Short mmCIF file of C-alpha atoms in Angstrom, two decimals:
data_model
loop_
_atom_site.label_atom_id
_atom_site.label_comp_id
_atom_site.label_asym_id
_atom_site.label_seq_id
_atom_site.Cartn_x
_atom_site.Cartn_y
_atom_site.Cartn_z
CA MET A 1 83.92 101.62 111.23
CA GLN A 2 83.17 105.19 112.27
CA VAL A 3 85.58 107.75 110.93
CA GLY A 4 86.73 110.07 113.69
CA VAL A 5 87.28 113.80 113.48
CA VAL A 6 90.80 114.89 112.65
CA THR A 7 92.40 116.60 115.64
CA SER A 8 93.36 120.23 115.48
CA PHE A 9 97.00 119.17 115.40
CA GLU A 10 97.66 118.56 111.73
CA THR A 11 101.03 118.08 110.11
CA LYS A 12 101.64 119.73 106.77
CA GLY A 13 103.86 117.12 105.24
CA HIS A 14 106.45 117.41 108.02
CA ALA A 15 106.46 115.36 111.22
CA GLU A 16 108.30 112.92 113.40
CA LEU A 17 106.31 109.88 114.54
CA ARG A 18 107.43 108.35 117.81
CA ASN A 19 106.40 105.75 120.36
CA LEU A 20 105.37 103.27 117.66
CA ARG A 21 105.92 99.75 116.45
CA LEU A 22 106.94 99.77 112.80
CA VAL A 23 105.37 97.05 110.62
CA ASP A 24 108.00 95.87 108.15
CA VAL A 25 106.00 94.24 105.35
CA GLU A 26 109.09 93.25 103.39
CA GLU A 27 110.53 91.10 106.18
CA GLY A 28 107.21 90.32 107.88
CA VAL A 29 108.32 91.55 111.29
CA VAL A 30 107.52 94.33 113.73
CA ARG A 31 110.38 96.66 114.68
CA ALA A 32 110.38 98.57 117.98
CA GLY A 33 112.47 101.48 119.19
CA LEU A 34 112.29 103.46 115.96
CA ALA A 35 110.91 106.84 114.91
CA ILE A 36 109.84 107.95 111.45
CA ARG A 37 111.03 111.36 110.30
CA ILE A 38 108.93 112.91 107.52
CA ARG A 39 109.74 115.98 105.49
CA ASP A 40 107.86 117.34 102.45
CA GLY A 41 105.55 114.32 102.52
CA VAL A 42 108.38 111.80 102.18
CA ILE A 43 110.03 109.57 104.77
CA GLU A 44 113.35 111.30 105.27
CA ALA A 45 114.77 108.88 107.80
CA ILE A 46 113.97 106.01 110.13
CA ILE A 47 115.91 106.69 113.29
CA PRO A 48 116.26 105.36 116.83
CA ASP A 49 113.53 106.65 119.13
CA ASP A 50 115.38 107.86 122.20
CA GLY A 51 112.19 109.00 123.91
CA SER A 52 113.49 112.50 124.55
CA SER A 53 111.30 115.57 124.35
CA GLU A 54 113.77 117.33 122.11
CA GLY A 55 112.71 115.35 119.06
CA SER A 56 115.37 115.26 116.42
CA GLY A 57 117.41 118.05 117.88
CA THR A 58 117.71 120.64 115.16
CA SER A 59 115.22 119.04 112.76
CA GLY A 60 112.47 121.44 113.82
CA LEU A 61 109.75 118.89 113.12
CA PRO A 62 106.53 118.52 115.11
CA VAL A 63 106.40 115.24 117.01
CA LEU A 64 103.41 112.89 117.01
CA ASP A 65 103.26 110.44 119.91
CA MET A 66 101.65 107.34 118.40
CA GLY A 67 100.88 105.78 121.76
CA GLY A 68 102.56 102.48 121.01
CA ALA A 69 100.52 101.89 117.84
CA PHE A 70 101.49 99.52 115.06
CA VAL A 71 102.32 101.74 112.08
CA ALA A 72 102.02 100.13 108.63
CA PRO A 73 102.07 101.34 105.04
CA GLY A 74 98.76 102.52 103.62
CA LEU A 75 96.70 99.90 101.80
CA ILE A 76 96.55 99.65 98.01
CA ASN A 77 93.26 98.45 96.50
CA MET A 78 93.74 97.09 92.98
CA HIS A 79 90.10 96.61 91.94
CA THR A 80 88.21 99.82 92.55
CA HIS A 81 85.09 101.30 90.95
CA PHE A 82 84.14 104.65 92.47
CA SER A 83 81.21 104.83 90.03
CA LEU A 84 80.04 101.21 90.42
CA SER A 85 76.42 100.67 89.37
CA LEU A 86 74.97 97.17 89.66
CA PRO A 87 71.56 96.05 88.42
CA GLY A 88 68.83 97.33 90.72
CA PRO A 89 67.38 100.66 91.90
CA VAL A 90 70.59 102.08 93.38
CA GLY A 91 72.46 101.31 90.17
CA GLU A 92 69.69 102.87 88.11
CA ARG A 93 69.99 106.06 90.12
CA LEU A 94 73.72 106.21 89.45
CA GLU A 95 73.20 105.57 85.75
CA SER A 96 70.79 108.53 85.62
CA MET A 97 73.26 111.00 87.15
CA ASP A 98 74.73 113.74 85.00
CA PRO A 99 78.54 114.13 84.79
CA ALA A 100 78.62 116.62 87.66
CA GLY A 101 76.64 114.27 89.90
CA ILE A 102 78.90 111.32 89.08
CA ALA A 103 82.02 113.38 89.79
CA LEU A 104 80.71 114.45 93.20
CA TYR A 105 79.62 110.91 94.04
CA MET A 106 83.05 109.58 93.14
CA ALA A 107 84.80 112.30 95.12
CA ASP A 108 82.82 111.35 98.23
CA GLY A 109 83.77 107.70 97.73
CA ALA A 110 87.41 108.63 97.29
CA ARG A 111 87.44 110.59 100.55
CA ARG A 112 85.78 107.73 102.44
CA THR A 113 88.21 105.26 100.90
CA LEU A 114 91.21 107.26 102.09
CA HIS A 115 89.76 107.57 105.60
CA ASN A 116 89.48 103.79 105.69
CA GLY A 117 93.22 103.39 105.22
CA VAL A 118 93.46 102.93 101.45
CA THR A 119 96.02 105.46 100.29
CA THR A 120 96.35 104.23 96.69
CA VAL A 121 93.83 102.65 94.31
CA ARG A 122 93.79 101.13 90.87
CA CYS A 123 90.52 102.03 89.13
CA VAL A 124 89.40 99.44 86.59
CA ALA A 125 86.45 101.09 84.76
CA GLU A 126 84.88 104.40 85.69
CA LYS A 127 82.07 106.37 84.13
CA GLY A 128 82.58 109.18 81.66
CA HIS A 129 86.32 109.51 82.28
CA ALA A 130 85.49 111.25 85.55
CA ASP A 131 88.37 109.28 87.08
CA PHE A 132 90.88 111.48 85.27
CA ALA A 133 89.33 114.64 86.69
CA LEU A 134 89.21 113.05 90.14
CA ARG A 135 92.86 112.01 89.89
CA GLU A 136 93.78 115.60 89.03
CA ALA A 137 91.63 117.04 91.84
CA ILE A 138 93.23 114.75 94.43
CA GLY A 139 96.71 115.43 93.12
CA SER A 140 96.08 119.17 93.27
CA GLY A 141 94.76 118.98 96.81
CA TRP A 142 91.22 120.11 95.91
CA VAL A 143 89.62 117.00 97.40
CA GLN A 144 90.76 114.22 99.69
CA GLY A 145 91.29 110.79 98.21
CA PRO A 146 93.80 108.05 97.51
CA ARG A 147 96.42 108.28 94.81
CA ILE A 148 94.70 107.03 91.64
CA TYR A 149 96.06 104.80 88.87
CA THR A 150 93.32 104.19 86.37
CA ALA A 151 92.37 102.28 83.25
CA GLY A 152 89.76 104.80 82.16
CA ARG A 153 87.01 102.92 80.35
CA ALA A 154 87.27 99.13 80.08
CA LEU A 155 87.24 97.70 76.55
CA VAL A 156 84.43 95.27 75.71
CA CYS A 157 82.99 93.64 72.62
CA THR A 158 79.56 94.74 71.43
CA GLY A 159 77.12 93.53 74.06
CA GLY A 160 79.99 92.35 76.26
CA HIS A 161 80.34 92.49 80.02
CA GLY A 162 79.44 95.96 81.30
CA HIS A 163 78.52 97.28 77.86
CA SER A 164 75.39 99.12 79.05
CA SER A 165 77.29 101.74 81.06
CA ASP A 166 79.67 104.44 79.90
CA ASP A 167 82.47 103.02 82.03
CA THR A 168 83.15 100.75 79.05
CA MET A 169 83.93 101.27 75.36
CA GLU A 170 82.57 98.79 72.83
CA CYS A 171 85.03 97.52 70.22
CA ASP A 172 84.90 94.74 67.63
CA GLY A 173 87.86 93.30 65.75
CA ALA A 174 91.57 93.71 66.30
CA ASP A 175 91.77 97.21 64.80
CA GLU A 176 89.01 98.56 67.04
CA PHE A 177 90.59 97.08 70.15
CA ALA A 178 93.93 98.62 69.23
CA ARG A 179 92.16 101.95 68.74
CA GLY A 180 90.35 101.48 72.06
CA VAL A 181 93.67 101.09 73.85
CA ARG A 182 95.06 104.20 72.21
CA THR A 183 91.89 106.12 73.05
CA GLN A 184 92.23 105.38 76.75
CA ILE A 185 95.94 106.20 76.74
CA ARG A 186 95.20 109.49 74.98
CA ALA A 187 92.76 110.29 77.80
CA GLY A 188 95.46 109.56 80.38
CA ALA A 189 95.11 105.87 81.29
CA ASP A 190 97.85 104.35 83.44
CA LEU A 191 96.86 100.81 82.44
CA ILE A 192 94.31 99.05 80.22
CA LYS A 193 91.43 96.79 81.20
CA ILE A 194 89.73 94.37 78.82
CA MET A 195 86.63 92.24 79.42
CA ILE A 196 87.49 88.83 77.98
CA SER A 197 84.57 86.84 79.40
CA GLY A 198 81.13 87.19 80.88
CA GLY A 199 80.59 87.79 84.56
CA ILE A 200 78.21 87.97 87.46
CA ALA A 201 76.51 91.26 86.60
CA GLY A 202 75.56 90.53 82.97
CA GLU A 203 72.02 89.19 82.62
CA HIS A 204 72.44 87.81 79.09
CA GLU A 205 75.76 86.04 79.63
CA THR A 206 77.38 83.58 81.99
CA ILE A 207 80.67 83.70 83.86
CA SER A 208 82.04 81.20 81.32
CA THR A 209 81.03 83.10 78.19
CA PRO A 210 84.13 83.87 76.06
CA GLN A 211 83.79 87.40 74.67
CA LEU A 212 86.99 88.32 72.83
CA THR A 213 88.72 86.55 70.00
CA THR A 214 92.40 85.72 70.11
CA ASP A 215 93.11 88.47 67.59
CA GLU A 216 91.22 91.02 69.68
CA MET A 217 93.07 90.10 72.84
CA ALA A 218 96.40 90.09 71.05
CA ALA A 219 95.77 93.53 69.56
CA ALA A 220 94.81 95.05 72.89
CA ILE A 221 97.70 93.52 74.82
CA SER A 222 100.40 94.19 72.23
CA THR A 223 99.26 97.78 71.66
CA ALA A 224 99.15 98.53 75.39
CA HIS A 225 102.58 97.02 75.92
CA ALA A 226 104.00 99.03 73.03
CA TRP A 227 102.78 102.16 74.83
CA GLY A 228 104.27 101.01 78.14
CA ARG A 229 100.95 100.09 79.78
CA LYS A 230 100.08 96.86 81.56
CA VAL A 231 96.83 95.05 80.84
CA THR A 232 94.41 93.47 83.26
CA ALA A 233 91.37 91.42 82.28
CA HIS A 234 87.99 90.73 83.78
CA ALA A 235 87.91 86.97 83.34
CA GLY A 236 86.24 83.86 84.68
CA PRO A 237 86.88 80.67 82.65
CA ALA A 238 90.20 78.87 82.49
CA ALA A 239 90.40 78.46 78.70
CA VAL A 240 90.09 82.14 77.85
CA ILE A 241 92.47 83.09 80.67
CA ALA A 242 95.03 80.57 79.39
CA GLU A 243 94.94 82.15 75.93
CA ALA A 244 95.27 85.68 77.33
CA VAL A 245 98.20 84.64 79.53
CA ARG A 246 99.90 83.13 76.48
CA LEU A 247 99.49 86.50 74.76
CA GLY A 248 101.14 88.36 77.64
CA LEU A 249 98.30 89.38 79.95
CA ASP A 250 99.64 91.05 83.10
CA CYS A 251 96.78 90.46 85.55
CA VAL A 252 93.52 88.54 85.96
CA GLU A 253 90.52 89.97 87.78
CA HIS A 254 88.32 87.45 89.63
CA GLY A 255 89.48 84.17 88.04
CA TYR A 256 86.32 82.35 89.11
CA GLU A 257 87.06 79.09 87.25
CA LEU A 258 90.83 78.61 87.20
CA THR A 259 92.56 75.26 86.85
CA ALA A 260 95.88 74.11 88.27
CA GLU A 261 97.40 74.13 84.78
CA VAL A 262 96.32 77.70 84.09
CA CYS A 263 97.57 78.81 87.51
CA ARG A 264 100.97 77.31 86.75
CA ALA A 265 101.05 79.22 83.45
CA MET A 266 100.13 82.44 85.27
CA ALA A 267 102.93 81.92 87.77
CA GLU A 268 105.46 81.14 85.03
CA ASN A 269 104.46 84.21 83.01
CA GLY A 270 104.24 86.59 85.98
CA THR A 271 100.50 87.13 85.56
CA ALA A 272 99.03 88.36 88.85
CA LEU A 273 95.58 87.58 90.26
CA VAL A 274 93.20 90.00 91.96
CA PRO A 275 90.71 87.43 93.30
CA THR A 276 87.98 89.76 94.65
CA LEU A 277 86.73 86.94 96.90
CA ILE A 278 84.14 89.18 98.50
CA VAL A 279 82.02 89.39 95.35
CA THR A 280 80.85 85.78 95.67
CA ARG A 281 79.96 86.12 99.35
CA SER A 282 78.24 89.50 99.55
CA GLY A 283 74.52 88.76 99.78
CA ALA A 284 73.89 91.51 102.33
CA PHE A 285 75.53 94.08 100.06
CA PHE A 286 73.35 92.98 97.15
CA ASP A 287 70.24 93.20 99.32
CA GLU A 288 71.22 96.73 100.34
CA LEU A 289 71.45 97.77 96.68
CA GLY A 290 68.31 95.91 95.60
CA VAL A 291 70.28 93.66 93.25
CA PRO A 292 67.94 91.21 91.45
CA GLN A 293 67.80 87.56 92.40
CA TRP A 294 69.29 86.27 89.13
CA MET A 295 72.53 88.13 89.88
CA GLN A 296 72.57 87.16 93.55
CA GLN A 297 72.12 83.50 92.67
CA ARG A 298 74.88 83.64 90.08
CA SER A 299 77.24 85.37 92.51
CA LEU A 300 76.65 83.24 95.58
CA GLY A 301 76.50 80.09 93.48
CA ALA A 302 80.01 80.72 92.20
CA GLY A 303 81.49 81.01 95.68
CA GLU A 304 82.75 77.47 96.20
CA ARG A 305 84.42 77.26 92.79
CA HIS A 306 85.89 80.73 93.29
CA ILE A 307 87.64 79.65 96.50
CA ALA A 308 88.97 76.50 94.85
CA SER A 309 90.45 78.65 92.07
CA TYR A 310 92.05 80.99 94.58
CA ARG A 311 93.64 78.11 96.47
CA MET A 312 95.02 76.66 93.24
CA ALA A 313 96.57 80.04 92.46
CA LEU A 314 98.22 80.14 95.88
CA GLU A 315 99.51 76.59 95.44
CA ALA A 316 101.01 77.49 92.07
CA GLY A 317 102.76 80.58 93.44
CA VAL A 318 100.69 83.17 91.57
CA ASP A 319 101.17 86.69 92.89
CA VAL A 320 97.82 87.63 94.49
CA LEU A 321 96.86 91.26 95.04
CA LEU A 322 94.19 92.98 97.13
CA GLY A 323 91.10 94.17 95.29
CA SER A 324 87.61 94.54 96.70
CA ASP A 325 85.46 95.36 93.62
CA MET A 326 82.85 96.44 96.17
CA PRO A 327 83.67 100.09 97.04
CA PRO A 328 86.64 99.82 99.45
CA PHE A 329 85.01 101.99 102.12
CA TRP A 330 81.65 100.22 102.14
CA PRO A 331 80.56 99.14 105.65
CA PHE A 332 80.22 95.36 105.46
CA GLU A 333 80.04 92.61 108.08
CA GLY A 334 81.37 94.80 110.84
CA THR A 335 84.21 96.40 108.95
CA SER A 336 85.02 97.93 105.55
CA ALA A 337 84.88 95.99 102.30
CA VAL A 338 88.64 96.24 101.83
CA VAL A 339 89.38 94.75 105.26
CA ARG A 340 86.78 92.02 104.74
CA GLU A 341 88.49 91.10 101.47
CA LEU A 342 91.84 90.80 103.25
CA GLU A 343 90.20 88.58 105.86
CA HIS A 344 88.87 86.31 103.11
CA MET A 345 92.30 86.14 101.48
CA HIS A 346 93.75 85.09 104.83
CA ASP A 347 90.95 82.69 105.80
CA PHE A 348 91.21 80.81 102.50
CA GLY A 349 94.91 80.12 102.57
CA LEU A 350 97.26 83.12 102.60
CA ASP A 351 99.28 83.61 105.77
CA ALA A 352 98.87 86.91 107.61
CA ALA A 353 102.21 88.43 106.59
CA ARG A 354 101.66 87.63 102.91
CA THR A 355 98.10 88.92 103.17
CA LEU A 356 99.32 92.30 104.37
CA ARG A 357 101.98 92.29 101.65
CA ALA A 358 99.22 91.56 99.09
CA GLY A 359 97.58 94.79 100.18
CA THR A 360 100.71 96.93 100.23
CA LEU A 361 104.05 96.04 98.64
CA ALA A 362 102.86 93.53 96.03
CA PRO A 363 100.38 95.96 94.41
CA ALA A 364 103.00 98.69 94.47
CA ARG A 365 105.35 96.41 92.56
CA TRP A 366 102.69 95.61 89.96
CA LEU A 367 102.03 99.33 89.49
CA GLY A 368 105.75 100.02 89.25
CA ILE A 369 105.71 102.43 92.19
CA ASP A 370 107.40 100.28 94.85
CA ASP A 371 110.24 102.78 94.99
CA GLN A 372 107.67 105.30 96.26
CA THR A 373 105.17 103.32 98.33
CA GLY A 374 104.15 99.87 99.56
CA SER A 375 106.47 99.71 102.56
CA ILE A 376 107.90 102.03 105.20
CA ALA A 377 111.33 103.03 103.99
CA GLU A 378 113.45 106.10 103.51
CA GLY A 379 112.61 107.98 100.33
CA LYS A 380 109.03 106.67 100.10
CA TRP A 381 105.83 108.65 100.46
CA ALA A 382 104.65 109.01 104.04
CA ASP A 383 101.41 107.10 103.37
CA LEU A 384 100.84 105.41 106.70
CA ILE A 385 98.13 103.83 108.83
CA ALA A 386 98.12 103.02 112.54
CA LEU A 387 96.19 100.52 114.64
CA PRO A 388 96.35 99.08 118.16
CA GLU A 389 96.99 95.43 117.20
CA ASP A 390 99.52 93.71 114.97
CA PRO A 391 98.28 93.25 111.35
CA LEU A 392 101.06 90.70 110.79
CA ALA A 393 99.27 88.44 113.28
CA SER A 394 95.87 88.79 111.59
CA PRO A 395 94.38 91.13 108.99
CA SER A 396 91.41 91.49 111.36
CA ALA A 397 93.60 93.90 113.31
CA LEU A 398 92.80 96.38 110.53
CA ARG A 399 89.20 96.53 111.78
CA ASP A 400 90.48 98.88 114.50
CA LEU A 401 92.51 101.16 112.25
CA ASP A 402 92.28 104.66 113.75
CA PHE A 403 94.89 106.83 112.04
CA VAL A 404 95.65 107.62 108.40
CA MET A 405 98.42 109.79 107.02
CA GLN A 406 98.89 110.58 103.35
CA GLY A 407 101.99 112.35 102.12
CA GLY A 408 102.84 113.32 105.69
CA VAL A 409 99.44 114.94 106.27
CA VAL A 410 97.12 113.49 108.91
CA VAL A 411 93.75 112.88 107.24
CA ARG A 412 92.26 110.81 110.03
CA ASP A 413 93.09 110.68 113.72
CA ASP A 414 90.67 109.13 116.17
CA GLY A 415 92.64 110.50 119.09
CA ARG A 416 95.66 108.20 119.07
CA ALA A 417 98.36 110.61 117.93
CA THR A 418 99.07 113.53 120.22
CA PRO A 419 101.39 116.49 119.76
CA GLY A 420 104.81 116.21 121.28
CA THR A 421 107.19 119.09 120.87
CA GLU A 422 105.81 122.14 119.12
CA GLU A 423 106.95 123.07 115.65
CA ARG A 424 109.80 125.54 115.93
#
């Protein structure tokens, strides 16, 4: 997807969007004949679109003619690494960057992510706590990027998954994991991530390798909950996931080797799943990064079991959430990684309306911000995307996304929106 140049007509947090079809993700329907009035970056009202040139009468807002586009809430990606470094030469280059280099690299990724329609992200392990600085820079308007909710560094055991990079913090024993949680919260973490099993990118482990004891998991989860933070876990095997769910885990990342029994427990306990289906079907991405064959074989070899796990989760009624793991903006198989992940979620069993909800309202609910984003409603942030086809019919419609608004400000416009009445 080529990002177009923003037109000279830019709203500054105030606008009225007309001539659109509003995508209602809560009800799973498209609503016609409406206009969206935005003031100070927030949706002030959803009103009938009478088609007049006088806009909202005395509102004084500039009008954007959306050309009949489908307007949907911005996407929310729940498994993001702006500083991702995998084994191979590209990863080695990232690992060698100084803090300033990493911060600039992450800022570029954040901008590209926003331009690809992702208006909010959940970061689940970033290098050197640069994510906190990036969150502040975006919030202050210094750089463009999605709204960031972050775990800071992920907590791992000595030698555990991801231990070789400074996007993790090694801990051993219950006391150290409790301290690790508090350390991330002190730095500003919105949530906590723990690595409870091996994974694809660890050379000296397997996906099924248990890595935390029950006491360590319990300490991390109970401490985080006491501080009002949810906990998500990188996890593959069913047994270790079952134990973590019993202890109150809020979310599972990947879930490569789930069972029907564990999925039922997740559903009963309200534990969500971010399946990241793309990571076990991304050979071209690995080739591009020079990822070694041992990792490629482990990843692609897990694909069939991964899909079976995902389908069991759907059957059990587990809440599934969008997360790409691969950088959301990355060009992949004719689209962006985040759209390709949504296509996989749909292709392997989730209907189109629920797929779009898994990338909008459902993540907002997990993050506790559904009163501010995740759907198009009065009082919510004006984080919006537009596209020529209906995303409730197929997530592939998102391949043609051509307009992004964040907080009422147009950050991408490939020529669809045109000025209506002038600002008075």
